[in-house]
């Protein structure tokens, strides 16, 4: 210990007690409050604080919402206040605070005077740290979810395309042979109808497969996949997508192609759902070592700063998460009544580990 | 499809719209000349844009696709109250014509659904169950080369 005199030390401690951001409570052997500092008084509802001061039994429980144990997020099982001999250096405590609702605190609970059995409870606001942690966790989880979803879609899409569609096709061929085998009248008509139904089924399977994940993306690349998708959009929704590209069928790493495709898909879908337009403009270009995707519409637009999503709001979020996977940047500019412009830039680094391999 | 050519669908739906006061009436028909089953909105009246012409529906997709596939009538008194309201864009004709209250019935030929007749209002709640029933009565069992019917309820 350094050489602070007794007087200095008590002065410092007093200052700490008065000005600390940490809430400090002293309790006597019966669990009655001896003293609480300004920070502590600030976080507790005045009503509840008065009751604690008056020494009402279990008044502390009026503000306490439990602590975190191995089993539960918030629990009262083997409460620290009841079990007063034990020193706990750190645990998480939830308090119902004045005006801020339930707030997590990092708490410590120690006996500082074995004779008088005086204990001190100190609380440190964990909200910030807590929020940081949650956001980080969420980010990681979203990335994993995106990857898992993409992999699973790819698998099912392949399965549908390679085995289910093939089986249907061979039945269709058999049925066509049947048409030329001395049948007529009702039987022929029925065979024709069945053929039609089978063809519809085959179409549906193919659509499903493409919707899940276009094989064109893996086999022929971004431009082809986009063209097919936009044609499909025009057919299904009457939306004209004007697509230009200077890529010349160049191929990129699987992960990048997936990200660009999905972002383009999402952006155009948003325009379709919310922009109230008939035309959307998409450009794809490689410029200065970057792959650039631009999706533009002249629709109703939205306020980027005061954005209240009409849908789930997950679309824009998902686009950002995806672009982060390939260390690119996403720029969304829009104004009420002035259309929306979405720009994605993805750096094309040569030596990046290939985590997703398309080419089978 | 000589029967179809003789029957003037445009005139017929114009009349339906006039008589019953709908905002929009449309008929989707299966493209029979193609091997693929494709549904298109062939005759419409009261439309806001011509975008419907671009739309080609697959079986099971959109209003027409759904009615085509199931062979059952479909009624939505209030489009915003539909369970999948956020996915309204999946019903392109409803979204781009701004229909808020609509109903559709299948048109049969040789016991197969060949077309879909759609009626709608641009205000919610106007096409009630009773009004839809009245519409079905009004149309009757014969519509051009097609007939309407109720599939047996299981």
GROMACS .gro file of C-alpha atoms in nm:
model
  514
    1UNK     CA    1   0.000   0.000   0.000
    2UNK     CA    2   0.119   0.352  -0.075
    3UNK     CA    3   0.166   0.617   0.183
    4UNK     CA    4  -0.164   0.797   0.191
    5UNK     CA    5  -0.241   0.903   0.541
    6UNK     CA    6  -0.547   0.783   0.721
    7UNK     CA    7  -0.707   1.120   0.669
    8UNK     CA    8  -0.632   1.135   0.298
    9UNK     CA    9  -0.764   0.786   0.253
   10UNK     CA   10  -1.094   0.852   0.421
   11UNK     CA   11  -1.125   1.170   0.221
   12UNK     CA   12  -1.071   0.980  -0.103
   13UNK     CA   13  -1.314   0.713  -0.003
   14UNK     CA   14  -1.571   0.972   0.081
   15UNK     CA   15  -1.525   1.135  -0.257
   16UNK     CA   16  -1.552   0.799  -0.426
   17UNK     CA   17  -1.872   0.735  -0.238
   18UNK     CA   18  -2.020   1.071  -0.327
   19UNK     CA   19  -1.920   1.107  -0.689
   20UNK     CA   20  -1.884   0.757  -0.823
   21UNK     CA   21  -2.105   0.656  -1.113
   22UNK     CA   22  -2.137   0.323  -0.943
   23UNK     CA   23  -2.424   0.280  -0.707
   24UNK     CA   24  -2.312   0.186  -0.354
   25UNK     CA   25  -2.540   0.050  -0.081
   26UNK     CA   26  -2.441  -0.036   0.276
   27UNK     CA   27  -2.661  -0.275   0.465
   28UNK     CA   28  -2.646  -0.380   0.828
   29UNK     CA   29  -2.675  -0.733   0.960
   30UNK     CA   30  -3.056  -0.731   0.934
   31UNK     CA   31  -3.054  -0.621   0.575
   32UNK     CA   32  -3.151  -0.268   0.666
   33UNK     CA   33  -3.003   0.010   0.460
   34UNK     CA   34  -2.739   0.209   0.639
   35UNK     CA   35  -2.655   0.436   0.356
   36UNK     CA   36  -2.670   0.467  -0.020
   37UNK     CA   37  -2.480   0.713  -0.236
   38UNK     CA   38  -2.618   0.967  -0.482
   39UNK     CA   39  -2.579   0.733  -0.780
   40UNK     CA   40  -2.781   0.468  -0.600
   41UNK     CA   41  -3.054   0.712  -0.507
   42UNK     CA   42  -3.077   0.821  -0.866
   43UNK     CA   43  -3.155   0.483  -1.009
   44UNK     CA   44  -3.424   0.383  -0.763
   45UNK     CA   45  -3.781   0.507  -0.765
   46UNK     CA   46  -3.824   0.763  -0.482
   47UNK     CA   47  -4.115   0.564  -0.337
   48UNK     CA   48  -3.917   0.245  -0.322
   49UNK     CA   49  -3.612   0.428  -0.187
   50UNK     CA   50  -3.817   0.569   0.099
   51UNK     CA   51  -3.938   0.221   0.187
   52UNK     CA   52  -3.584   0.090   0.182
   53UNK     CA   53  -3.470   0.371   0.411
   54UNK     CA   54  -3.759   0.309   0.647
   55UNK     CA   55  -3.632  -0.044   0.668
   56UNK     CA   56  -3.943  -0.212   0.537
   57UNK     CA   57  -3.889  -0.582   0.506
   58UNK     CA   58  -3.776  -0.691   0.163
   59UNK     CA   59  -3.805  -0.338   0.027
   60UNK     CA   60  -3.505  -0.412  -0.190
   61UNK     CA   61  -3.711  -0.671  -0.372
   62UNK     CA   62  -3.938  -0.395  -0.499
   63UNK     CA   63  -3.661  -0.275  -0.723
   64UNK     CA   64  -3.466  -0.596  -0.773
   65UNK     CA   65  -3.572  -0.816  -1.065
   66UNK     CA   66  -3.335  -1.101  -0.990
   67UNK     CA   67  -2.984  -1.198  -1.083
   68UNK     CA   68  -2.839  -1.417  -1.354
   69UNK     CA   69  -2.757  -1.774  -1.260
   70UNK     CA   70  -2.638  -2.066  -1.469
   71UNK     CA   71  -2.997  -2.175  -1.503
   72UNK     CA   72  -3.185  -1.856  -1.560
   73UNK     CA   73  -3.148  -1.506  -1.692
   74UNK     CA   74  -3.329  -1.351  -1.396
   75UNK     CA   75  -3.386  -1.550  -1.083
   76UNK     CA   76  -3.450  -1.510  -0.713
   77UNK     CA   77  -3.333  -1.860  -0.626
   78UNK     CA   78  -3.077  -1.844  -0.343
   79UNK     CA   79  -3.091  -1.467  -0.326
   80UNK     CA   80  -2.762  -1.295  -0.241
   81UNK     CA   81  -2.933  -1.080   0.022
   82UNK     CA   82  -3.056  -1.385   0.208
   83UNK     CA   83  -2.726  -1.562   0.191
   84UNK     CA   84  -2.530  -1.288   0.357
   85UNK     CA   85  -2.211  -1.456   0.462
   86UNK     CA   86  -2.091  -1.521   0.111
   87UNK     CA   87  -1.883  -1.270  -0.080
   88UNK     CA   88  -1.961  -1.256  -0.449
   89UNK     CA   89  -1.706  -1.064  -0.649
   90UNK     CA   90  -1.921  -1.020  -0.957
   91UNK     CA   91  -2.262  -1.121  -1.075
   92UNK     CA   92  -2.529  -0.978  -1.294
   93UNK     CA   93  -2.822  -0.809  -1.130
   94UNK     CA   94  -3.134  -0.663  -1.285
   95UNK     CA   95  -3.299  -0.362  -1.127
   96UNK     CA   96  -3.619  -0.184  -1.211
   97UNK     CA   97  -3.484   0.168  -1.236
   98UNK     CA   98  -3.631   0.511  -1.227
   99UNK     CA   99  -3.752   0.595  -1.576
  100UNK     CA  100  -3.532   0.347  -1.761
  101UNK     CA  101  -3.707   0.019  -1.700
  102UNK     CA  102  -3.517  -0.297  -1.624
  103UNK     CA  103  -3.144  -0.237  -1.651
  104UNK     CA  104  -2.868  -0.494  -1.615
  105UNK     CA  105  -2.596  -0.419  -1.361
  106UNK     CA  106  -2.270  -0.582  -1.287
  107UNK     CA  107  -2.289  -0.618  -0.911
  108UNK     CA  108  -2.052  -0.711  -0.630
  109UNK     CA  109  -2.159  -0.808  -0.283
  110UNK     CA  110  -1.909  -0.813   0.001
  111UNK     CA  111  -1.897  -0.822   0.372
  112UNK     CA  112  -1.671  -0.539   0.484
  113UNK     CA  113  -1.708  -0.567   0.858
  114UNK     CA  114  -1.716  -0.922   0.994
  115UNK     CA  115  -1.809  -0.805   1.347
  116UNK     CA  116  -2.097  -0.580   1.260
  117UNK     CA  117  -2.180  -0.795   0.958
  118UNK     CA  118  -2.201  -0.488   0.742
  119UNK     CA  119  -2.225  -0.561   0.374
  120UNK     CA  120  -2.179  -0.346   0.067
  121UNK     CA  121  -2.353  -0.385  -0.264
  122UNK     CA  122  -2.197  -0.208  -0.559
  123UNK     CA  123  -2.359  -0.177  -0.898
  124UNK     CA  124  -2.209  -0.084  -1.232
  125UNK     CA  125  -2.438   0.002  -1.521
  126UNK     CA  126  -2.391  -0.260  -1.788
  127UNK     CA  127  -2.635  -0.130  -2.046
  128UNK     CA  128  -2.372  -0.015  -2.293
  129UNK     CA  129  -2.157  -0.320  -2.269
  130UNK     CA  130  -2.467  -0.532  -2.282
  131UNK     CA  131  -2.587  -0.363  -2.598
  132UNK     CA  132  -2.248  -0.397  -2.766
  133UNK     CA  133  -2.240  -0.764  -2.682
  134UNK     CA  134  -2.591  -0.825  -2.809
  135UNK     CA  135  -2.526  -0.645  -3.136
  136UNK     CA  136  -2.207  -0.837  -3.191
  137UNK     CA  137  -2.378  -1.167  -3.120
  138UNK     CA  138  -2.661  -1.079  -3.351
  139UNK     CA  139  -2.424  -0.991  -3.631
  140UNK     CA  140  -2.240  -1.318  -3.603
  141UNK     CA  141  -2.559  -1.513  -3.589
  142UNK     CA  142  -2.708  -1.339  -3.891
  143UNK     CA  143  -2.399  -1.418  -4.094
  144UNK     CA  144  -2.418  -1.781  -3.998
  145UNK     CA  145  -2.787  -1.789  -4.080
  146UNK     CA  146  -2.728  -1.634  -4.422
  147UNK     CA  147  -2.460  -1.886  -4.502
  148UNK     CA  148  -2.660  -2.180  -4.379
  149UNK     CA  149  -2.965  -2.064  -4.572
  150UNK     CA  150  -2.768  -2.025  -4.892
  151UNK     CA  151  -2.610  -2.369  -4.858
  152UNK     CA  152  -2.939  -2.536  -4.784
  153UNK     CA  153  -3.113  -2.361  -5.071
  154UNK     CA  154  -2.838  -2.472  -5.303
  155UNK     CA  155  -2.870  -2.830  -5.192
  156UNK     CA  156  -3.249  -2.848  -5.229
  157UNK     CA  157  -3.235  -2.663  -5.559
  158UNK     CA  158  -2.984  -2.913  -5.698
  159UNK     CA  159  -3.184  -3.203  -5.567
  160UNK     CA  160  -3.502  -3.078  -5.732
  161UNK     CA  161  -3.327  -3.005  -6.057
  162UNK     CA  162  -3.115  -3.316  -6.081
  163UNK     CA  163  -3.334  -3.589  -5.948
  164UNK     CA  164  -3.700  -3.490  -5.910
  165UNK     CA  165  -3.723  -3.303  -6.239
  166UNK     CA  166  -3.535  -3.581  -6.418
  167UNK     CA  167  -3.777  -3.844  -6.293
  168UNK     CA  168  -4.077  -3.642  -6.403
  169UNK     CA  169  -3.917  -3.585  -6.739
  170UNK     CA  170  -3.865  -3.954  -6.801
  171UNK     CA  171  -4.228  -4.026  -6.708
  172UNK     CA  172  -4.328  -3.757  -6.953
  173UNK     CA  173  -4.126  -3.924  -7.228
  174UNK     CA  174  -4.292  -4.257  -7.149
  175UNK     CA  175  -4.632  -4.096  -7.170
  176UNK     CA  176  -4.548  -3.942  -7.506
  177UNK     CA  177  -4.454  -4.283  -7.638
  178UNK     CA  178  -4.792  -4.407  -7.518
  179UNK     CA  179  -4.961  -4.152  -7.743
  180UNK     CA  180  -4.827  -4.331  -8.049
  181UNK     CA  181  -4.932  -4.677  -7.937
  182UNK     CA  182  -5.264  -4.748  -8.105
  183UNK     CA  183  -5.487  -4.557  -7.874
  184UNK     CA  184  -5.765  -4.325  -7.968
  185UNK     CA  185  -6.072  -4.140  -7.853
  186UNK     CA  186  -6.120  -4.093  -7.482
  187UNK     CA  187  -5.798  -4.267  -7.392
  188UNK     CA  188  -5.591  -4.044  -7.618
  189UNK     CA  189  -5.764  -3.734  -7.479
  190UNK     CA  190  -5.697  -3.845  -7.122
  191UNK     CA  191  -5.333  -3.916  -7.205
  192UNK     CA  192  -5.305  -3.568  -7.353
  193UNK     CA  193  -5.449  -3.414  -7.038
  194UNK     CA  194  -5.214  -3.610  -6.821
  195UNK     CA  195  -4.926  -3.502  -7.038
  196UNK     CA  196  -5.030  -3.141  -6.987
  197UNK     CA  197  -5.053  -3.188  -6.612
  198UNK     CA  198  -4.710  -3.352  -6.601
  199UNK     CA  199  -4.561  -3.069  -6.801
  200UNK     CA  200  -4.710  -2.818  -6.563
  201UNK     CA  201  -4.563  -3.013  -6.277
  202UNK     CA  202  -4.222  -3.016  -6.441
  203UNK     CA  203  -4.244  -2.643  -6.496
  204UNK     CA  204  -4.335  -2.587  -6.135
  205UNK     CA  205  -4.045  -2.796  -6.012
  206UNK     CA  206  -3.804  -2.605  -6.233
  207UNK     CA  207  -3.943  -2.274  -6.113
  208UNK     CA  208  -3.906  -2.383  -5.756
  209UNK     CA  209  -3.550  -2.487  -5.815
  210UNK     CA  210  -3.462  -2.155  -5.979
  211UNK     CA  211  -3.642  -1.958  -5.714
  212UNK     CA  212  -3.447  -2.132  -5.441
  213UNK     CA  213  -3.118  -2.073  -5.612
  214UNK     CA  214  -3.061  -2.038  -5.983
  215UNK     CA  215  -2.828  -2.297  -6.127
  216UNK     CA  216  -2.749  -2.035  -6.392
  217UNK     CA  217  -2.564  -1.839  -6.128
  218UNK     CA  218  -2.330  -2.127  -6.063
  219UNK     CA  219  -2.300  -2.241  -6.420
  220UNK     CA  220  -2.307  -1.924  -6.628
  221UNK     CA  221  -2.248  -1.639  -6.388
  222UNK     CA  222  -2.406  -1.319  -6.272
  223UNK     CA  223  -2.523  -1.166  -6.597
  224UNK     CA  224  -2.706  -1.475  -6.714
  225UNK     CA  225  -2.865  -1.525  -6.374
  226UNK     CA  226  -2.981  -1.165  -6.356
  227UNK     CA  227  -3.123  -1.173  -6.708
  228UNK     CA  228  -3.321  -1.487  -6.634
  229UNK     CA  229  -3.448  -1.346  -6.309
  230UNK     CA  230  -3.555  -1.016  -6.462
  231UNK     CA  231  -3.736  -1.192  -6.742
  232UNK     CA  232  -3.919  -1.391  -6.482
  233UNK     CA  233  -4.012  -1.075  -6.293
  234UNK     CA  234  -4.150  -0.919  -6.606
  235UNK     CA  235  -4.363  -1.222  -6.673
  236UNK     CA  236  -4.492  -1.257  -6.321
  237UNK     CA  237  -4.534  -0.899  -6.212
  238UNK     CA  238  -4.526  -0.695  -6.529
  239UNK     CA  239  -4.217  -0.513  -6.404
  240UNK     CA  240  -3.966  -0.402  -6.667
  241UNK     CA  241  -3.608  -0.425  -6.551
  242UNK     CA  242  -3.358  -0.250  -6.775
  243UNK     CA  243  -3.032  -0.430  -6.726
  244UNK     CA  244  -2.692  -0.323  -6.853
  245UNK     CA  245  -2.358  -0.479  -6.778
  246UNK     CA  246  -1.999  -0.451  -6.891
  247UNK     CA  247  -1.880  -0.774  -6.742
  248UNK     CA  248  -1.866  -0.973  -7.066
  249UNK     CA  249  -1.970  -1.292  -6.894
  250UNK     CA  250  -1.670  -1.269  -6.663
  251UNK     CA  251  -1.684  -1.494  -6.362
  252UNK     CA  252  -1.607  -1.407  -6.003
  253UNK     CA  253  -1.563  -1.592  -5.683
  254UNK     CA  254  -1.870  -1.785  -5.578
  255UNK     CA  255  -1.928  -1.589  -5.262
  256UNK     CA  256  -1.914  -1.254  -5.440
  257UNK     CA  257  -2.150  -1.369  -5.712
  258UNK     CA  258  -2.397  -1.493  -5.454
  259UNK     CA  259  -2.387  -1.170  -5.258
  260UNK     CA  260  -2.428  -0.950  -5.566
  261UNK     CA  261  -2.710  -1.164  -5.697
  262UNK     CA  262  -2.900  -1.167  -5.371
  263UNK     CA  263  -2.857  -0.793  -5.317
  264UNK     CA  264  -2.974  -0.721  -5.669
  265UNK     CA  265  -3.269  -0.952  -5.622
  266UNK     CA  266  -3.368  -0.792  -5.293
  267UNK     CA  267  -3.327  -0.436  -5.423
  268UNK     CA  268  -3.540  -0.501  -5.729
  269UNK     CA  269  -3.798  -0.682  -5.519
  270UNK     CA  270  -3.818  -0.380  -5.289
  271UNK     CA  271  -3.874  -0.155  -5.589
  272UNK     CA  272  -4.146  -0.391  -5.707
  273UNK     CA  273  -4.317  -0.401  -5.371
  274UNK     CA  274  -4.295  -0.043  -5.254
  275UNK     CA  275  -4.175   0.201  -5.520
  276UNK     CA  276  -4.493   0.183  -5.730
  277UNK     CA  277  -4.308   0.189  -6.060
  278UNK     CA  278  -4.310  -0.006  -6.383
  279UNK     CA  279  -3.943   0.034  -6.464
  280UNK     CA  280  -3.629  -0.042  -6.268
  281UNK     CA  281  -3.275   0.019  -6.390
  282UNK     CA  282  -2.996  -0.218  -6.297
  283UNK     CA  283  -2.633  -0.178  -6.395
  284UNK     CA  284  -2.348  -0.409  -6.324
  285UNK     CA  285  -1.991  -0.295  -6.384
  286UNK     CA  286  -1.634  -0.366  -6.292
  287UNK     CA  287  -1.443  -0.050  -6.217
  288UNK     CA  288  -1.113   0.013  -6.048
  289UNK     CA  289  -1.085  -0.329  -5.892
  290UNK     CA  290  -1.439  -0.318  -5.765
  291UNK     CA  291  -1.757  -0.486  -5.871
  292UNK     CA  292  -2.040  -0.235  -5.874
  293UNK     CA  293  -2.408  -0.299  -5.869
  294UNK     CA  294  -2.654  -0.017  -5.908
  295UNK     CA  295  -3.028  -0.050  -5.872
  296UNK     CA  296  -3.234   0.258  -5.946
  297UNK     CA  297  -3.598   0.345  -5.968
  298UNK     CA  298  -3.797   0.662  -6.007
  299UNK     CA  299  -4.065   0.563  -5.764
  300UNK     CA  300  -4.208   0.711  -5.448
  301UNK     CA  301  -3.886   0.671  -5.250
  302UNK     CA  302  -3.860   0.687  -4.871
  303UNK     CA  303  -3.689   0.891  -4.603
  304UNK     CA  304  -3.361   0.714  -4.529
  305UNK     CA  305  -3.325   0.876  -4.187
  306UNK     CA  306  -3.676   0.832  -4.062
  307UNK     CA  307  -3.729   0.495  -4.208
  308UNK     CA  308  -4.036   0.304  -4.099
  309UNK     CA  309  -4.026  -0.020  -4.292
  310UNK     CA  310  -4.347  -0.119  -4.465
  311UNK     CA  311  -4.250  -0.483  -4.462
  312UNK     CA  312  -4.044  -0.672  -4.209
  313UNK     CA  313  -3.754  -0.433  -4.248
  314UNK     CA  314  -3.533  -0.737  -4.275
  315UNK     CA  315  -3.461  -0.684  -4.642
  316UNK     CA  316  -3.238  -0.378  -4.605
  317UNK     CA  317  -3.080  -0.530  -4.296
  318UNK     CA  318  -3.009  -0.852  -4.483
  319UNK     CA  319  -2.852  -0.659  -4.770
  320UNK     CA  320  -2.613  -0.489  -4.531
  321UNK     CA  321  -2.527  -0.814  -4.361
  322UNK     CA  322  -2.460  -0.981  -4.690
  323UNK     CA  323  -2.236  -0.709  -4.821
  324UNK     CA  324  -2.033  -0.722  -4.502
  325UNK     CA  325  -1.961  -1.086  -4.575
  326UNK     CA  326  -1.749  -0.977  -4.873
  327UNK     CA  327  -1.619  -0.655  -4.717
  328UNK     CA  328  -1.806  -0.435  -4.958
  329UNK     CA  329  -2.008  -0.122  -4.899
  330UNK     CA  330  -2.371  -0.048  -4.956
  331UNK     CA  331  -2.508   0.295  -5.026
  332UNK     CA  332  -2.877   0.363  -5.014
  333UNK     CA  333  -2.996   0.704  -5.116
  334UNK     CA  334  -3.360   0.789  -5.140
  335UNK     CA  335  -3.593   1.078  -5.086
  336UNK     CA  336  -3.965   1.098  -5.056
  337UNK     CA  337  -4.098   1.121  -5.409
  338UNK     CA  338  -3.758   1.114  -5.574
  339UNK     CA  339  -3.693   0.747  -5.629
  340UNK     CA  340  -3.436   0.521  -5.475
  341UNK     CA  341  -3.077   0.449  -5.568
  342UNK     CA  342  -2.895   0.152  -5.424
  343UNK     CA  343  -2.525   0.111  -5.487
  344UNK     CA  344  -2.315  -0.183  -5.385
  345UNK     CA  345  -1.936  -0.187  -5.420
  346UNK     CA  346  -1.739  -0.499  -5.364
  347UNK     CA  347  -1.358  -0.501  -5.374
  348UNK     CA  348  -1.215  -0.778  -5.591
  349UNK     CA  349  -0.915  -0.901  -5.406
  350UNK     CA  350  -0.728  -1.175  -5.579
  351UNK     CA  351  -0.604  -1.367  -5.279
  352UNK     CA  352  -0.907  -1.437  -5.078
  353UNK     CA  353  -0.979  -1.775  -4.943
  354UNK     CA  354  -1.240  -1.948  -5.147
  355UNK     CA  355  -1.504  -2.034  -4.892
  356UNK     CA  356  -1.776  -2.110  -5.138
  357UNK     CA  357  -1.712  -2.308  -5.447
  358UNK     CA  358  -1.974  -2.309  -5.716
  359UNK     CA  359  -1.810  -2.489  -5.996
  360UNK     CA  360  -1.877  -2.850  -5.955
  361UNK     CA  361  -6.190  -2.228  -7.980
  362UNK     CA  362  -6.470  -2.119  -8.207
  363UNK     CA  363  -6.710  -2.085  -7.917
  364UNK     CA  364  -6.483  -1.830  -7.761
  365UNK     CA  365  -6.462  -1.625  -8.075
  366UNK     CA  366  -6.837  -1.612  -8.115
  367UNK     CA  367  -6.888  -1.492  -7.766
  368UNK     CA  368  -6.786  -1.132  -7.711
  369UNK     CA  369  -6.611  -1.143  -7.377
  370UNK     CA  370  -6.526  -0.775  -7.378
  371UNK     CA  371  -6.889  -0.684  -7.422
  372UNK     CA  372  -6.991  -0.934  -7.158
  373UNK     CA  373  -6.757  -0.800  -6.890
  374UNK     CA  374  -6.838  -0.441  -6.981
  375UNK     CA  375  -7.198  -0.531  -6.918
  376UNK     CA  376  -7.120  -0.705  -6.588
  377UNK     CA  377  -6.927  -0.400  -6.472
  378UNK     CA  378  -7.208  -0.171  -6.577
  379UNK     CA  379  -7.488  -0.373  -6.425
  380UNK     CA  380  -7.331  -0.449  -6.091
  381UNK     CA  381  -7.118  -0.136  -6.060
  382UNK     CA  382  -6.773  -0.288  -6.008
  383UNK     CA  383  -6.455  -0.085  -6.046
  384UNK     CA  384  -6.274  -0.361  -6.226
  385UNK     CA  385  -6.363  -0.679  -6.414
  386UNK     CA  386  -6.114  -0.909  -6.582
  387UNK     CA  387  -6.095  -1.251  -6.742
  388UNK     CA  388  -5.783  -1.462  -6.739
  389UNK     CA  389  -5.765  -1.743  -6.992
  390UNK     CA  390  -5.530  -2.029  -7.046
  391UNK     CA  391  -5.313  -1.991  -7.352
  392UNK     CA  392  -5.427  -2.296  -7.539
  393UNK     CA  393  -5.209  -2.258  -7.844
  394UNK     CA  394  -4.900  -2.324  -7.637
  395UNK     CA  395  -4.801  -2.650  -7.485
  396UNK     CA  396  -4.726  -2.472  -7.161
  397UNK     CA  397  -5.013  -2.374  -6.946
  398UNK     CA  398  -4.993  -2.002  -6.916
  399UNK     CA  399  -5.258  -1.779  -6.777
  400UNK     CA  400  -5.300  -1.426  -6.902
  401UNK     CA  401  -5.548  -1.153  -6.831
  402UNK     CA  402  -5.710  -1.141  -7.172
  403UNK     CA  403  -6.009  -0.916  -7.124
  404UNK     CA  404  -6.027  -0.640  -6.869
  405UNK     CA  405  -6.240  -0.336  -6.810
  406UNK     CA  406  -6.201  -0.051  -6.564
  407UNK     CA  407  -5.824  -0.094  -6.564
  408UNK     CA  408  -5.584   0.180  -6.453
  409UNK     CA  409  -5.286   0.070  -6.664
  410UNK     CA  410  -5.194  -0.171  -6.938
  411UNK     CA  411  -4.933  -0.339  -6.727
  412UNK     CA  412  -5.158  -0.640  -6.681
  413UNK     CA  413  -5.070  -0.736  -7.037
  414UNK     CA  414  -4.715  -0.820  -6.941
  415UNK     CA  415  -4.820  -1.062  -6.674
  416UNK     CA  416  -4.812  -1.432  -6.743
  417UNK     CA  417  -4.921  -1.639  -6.449
  418UNK     CA  418  -4.825  -1.989  -6.359
  419UNK     CA  419  -5.070  -2.226  -6.207
  420UNK     CA  420  -5.092  -2.156  -5.837
  421UNK     CA  421  -4.953  -1.803  -5.867
  422UNK     CA  422  -5.159  -1.491  -5.834
  423UNK     CA  423  -5.535  -1.469  -5.806
  424UNK     CA  424  -5.599  -1.639  -6.137
  425UNK     CA  425  -5.338  -1.905  -6.074
  426UNK     CA  426  -5.487  -1.986  -5.737
  427UNK     CA  427  -5.842  -2.012  -5.862
  428UNK     CA  428  -5.720  -2.201  -6.166
  429UNK     CA  429  -5.539  -2.454  -5.955
  430UNK     CA  430  -5.802  -2.507  -5.688
  431UNK     CA  431  -6.113  -2.461  -5.903
  432UNK     CA  432  -6.274  -2.278  -5.616
  433UNK     CA  433  -6.405  -1.925  -5.589
  434UNK     CA  434  -6.199  -1.678  -5.392
  435UNK     CA  435  -6.329  -1.379  -5.201
  436UNK     CA  436  -6.136  -1.107  -5.021
  437UNK     CA  437  -6.366  -0.848  -4.869
  438UNK     CA  438  -6.073  -0.639  -4.755
  439UNK     CA  439  -5.735  -0.693  -4.917
  440UNK     CA  440  -5.553  -0.527  -4.626
  441UNK     CA  441  -5.706  -0.776  -4.387
  442UNK     CA  442  -5.575  -1.077  -4.575
  443UNK     CA  443  -5.343  -1.290  -4.365
  444UNK     CA  444  -5.058  -1.248  -4.611
  445UNK     CA  445  -5.125  -0.879  -4.656
  446UNK     CA  446  -4.756  -0.795  -4.681
  447UNK     CA  447  -4.724  -1.031  -4.972
  448UNK     CA  448  -4.993  -0.856  -5.168
  449UNK     CA  449  -4.743  -0.806  -5.448
  450UNK     CA  450  -4.784  -1.178  -5.507
  451UNK     CA  451  -5.122  -1.090  -5.650
  452UNK     CA  452  -4.997  -0.858  -5.923
  453UNK     CA  453  -5.336  -0.772  -6.068
  454UNK     CA  454  -5.466  -0.671  -5.725
  455UNK     CA  455  -5.157  -0.464  -5.646
  456UNK     CA  456  -5.128  -0.282  -5.975
  457UNK     CA  457  -5.496  -0.215  -6.018
  458UNK     CA  458  -5.522  -0.108  -5.655
  459UNK     CA  459  -5.810  -0.342  -5.576
  460UNK     CA  460  -5.912  -0.342  -5.212
  461UNK     CA  461  -6.207  -0.576  -5.222
  462UNK     CA  462  -6.232  -0.849  -5.479
  463UNK     CA  463  -6.361  -1.193  -5.574
  464UNK     CA  464  -6.285  -1.447  -5.845
  465UNK     CA  465  -6.463  -1.753  -5.983
  466UNK     CA  466  -6.334  -2.035  -6.202
  467UNK     CA  467  -6.470  -2.088  -6.553
  468UNK     CA  468  -6.498  -2.451  -6.655
  469UNK     CA  469  -6.490  -2.638  -6.981
  470UNK     CA  470  -6.488  -3.016  -7.009
  471UNK     CA  471  -6.460  -3.035  -6.634
  472UNK     CA  472  -6.129  -2.846  -6.637
  473UNK     CA  473  -6.071  -2.491  -6.528
  474UNK     CA  474  -6.003  -2.289  -6.840
  475UNK     CA  475  -6.037  -1.937  -6.715
  476UNK     CA  476  -6.091  -1.708  -6.419
  477UNK     CA  477  -6.333  -1.421  -6.383
  478UNK     CA  478  -6.228  -1.148  -6.142
  479UNK     CA  479  -6.435  -0.860  -6.010
  480UNK     CA  480  -6.321  -0.595  -5.768
  481UNK     CA  481  -6.361  -0.260  -5.599
  482UNK     CA  482  -6.094  -0.007  -5.513
  483UNK     CA  483  -6.246   0.052  -5.169
  484UNK     CA  484  -6.221  -0.210  -4.896
  485UNK     CA  485  -6.523  -0.397  -4.774
  486UNK     CA  486  -6.748  -0.327  -5.072
  487UNK     CA  487  -6.763  -0.679  -5.206
  488UNK     CA  488  -6.938  -0.859  -4.925
  489UNK     CA  489  -7.022  -1.226  -4.915
  490UNK     CA  490  -7.381  -1.146  -5.008
  491UNK     CA  491  -7.271  -0.927  -5.299
  492UNK     CA  492  -7.039  -1.201  -5.420
  493UNK     CA  493  -7.325  -1.448  -5.400
  494UNK     CA  494  -7.542  -1.211  -5.600
  495UNK     CA  495  -7.268  -1.181  -5.860
  496UNK     CA  496  -7.255  -1.559  -5.899
  497UNK     CA  497  -7.634  -1.566  -5.941
  498UNK     CA  498  -7.618  -1.290  -6.197
  499UNK     CA  499  -7.351  -1.463  -6.403
  500UNK     CA  500  -7.549  -1.784  -6.392
  501UNK     CA  501  -7.415  -2.119  -6.495
  502UNK     CA  502  -7.321  -2.028  -6.849
  503UNK     CA  503  -7.064  -1.771  -6.953
  504UNK     CA  504  -6.970  -1.788  -7.320
  505UNK     CA  505  -6.823  -2.125  -7.393
  506UNK     CA  506  -6.771  -2.183  -7.025
  507UNK     CA  507  -6.987  -2.289  -6.742
  508UNK     CA  508  -6.955  -2.204  -6.378
  509UNK     CA  509  -7.015  -2.445  -6.097
  510UNK     CA  510  -6.940  -2.514  -5.739
  511UNK     CA  511  -6.706  -2.797  -5.675
  512UNK     CA  512  -6.836  -3.031  -5.416
  513UNK     CA  513  -6.729  -2.935  -5.072
  514UNK     CA  514  -6.561  -3.213  -4.886
   0.00000   0.00000   0.00000
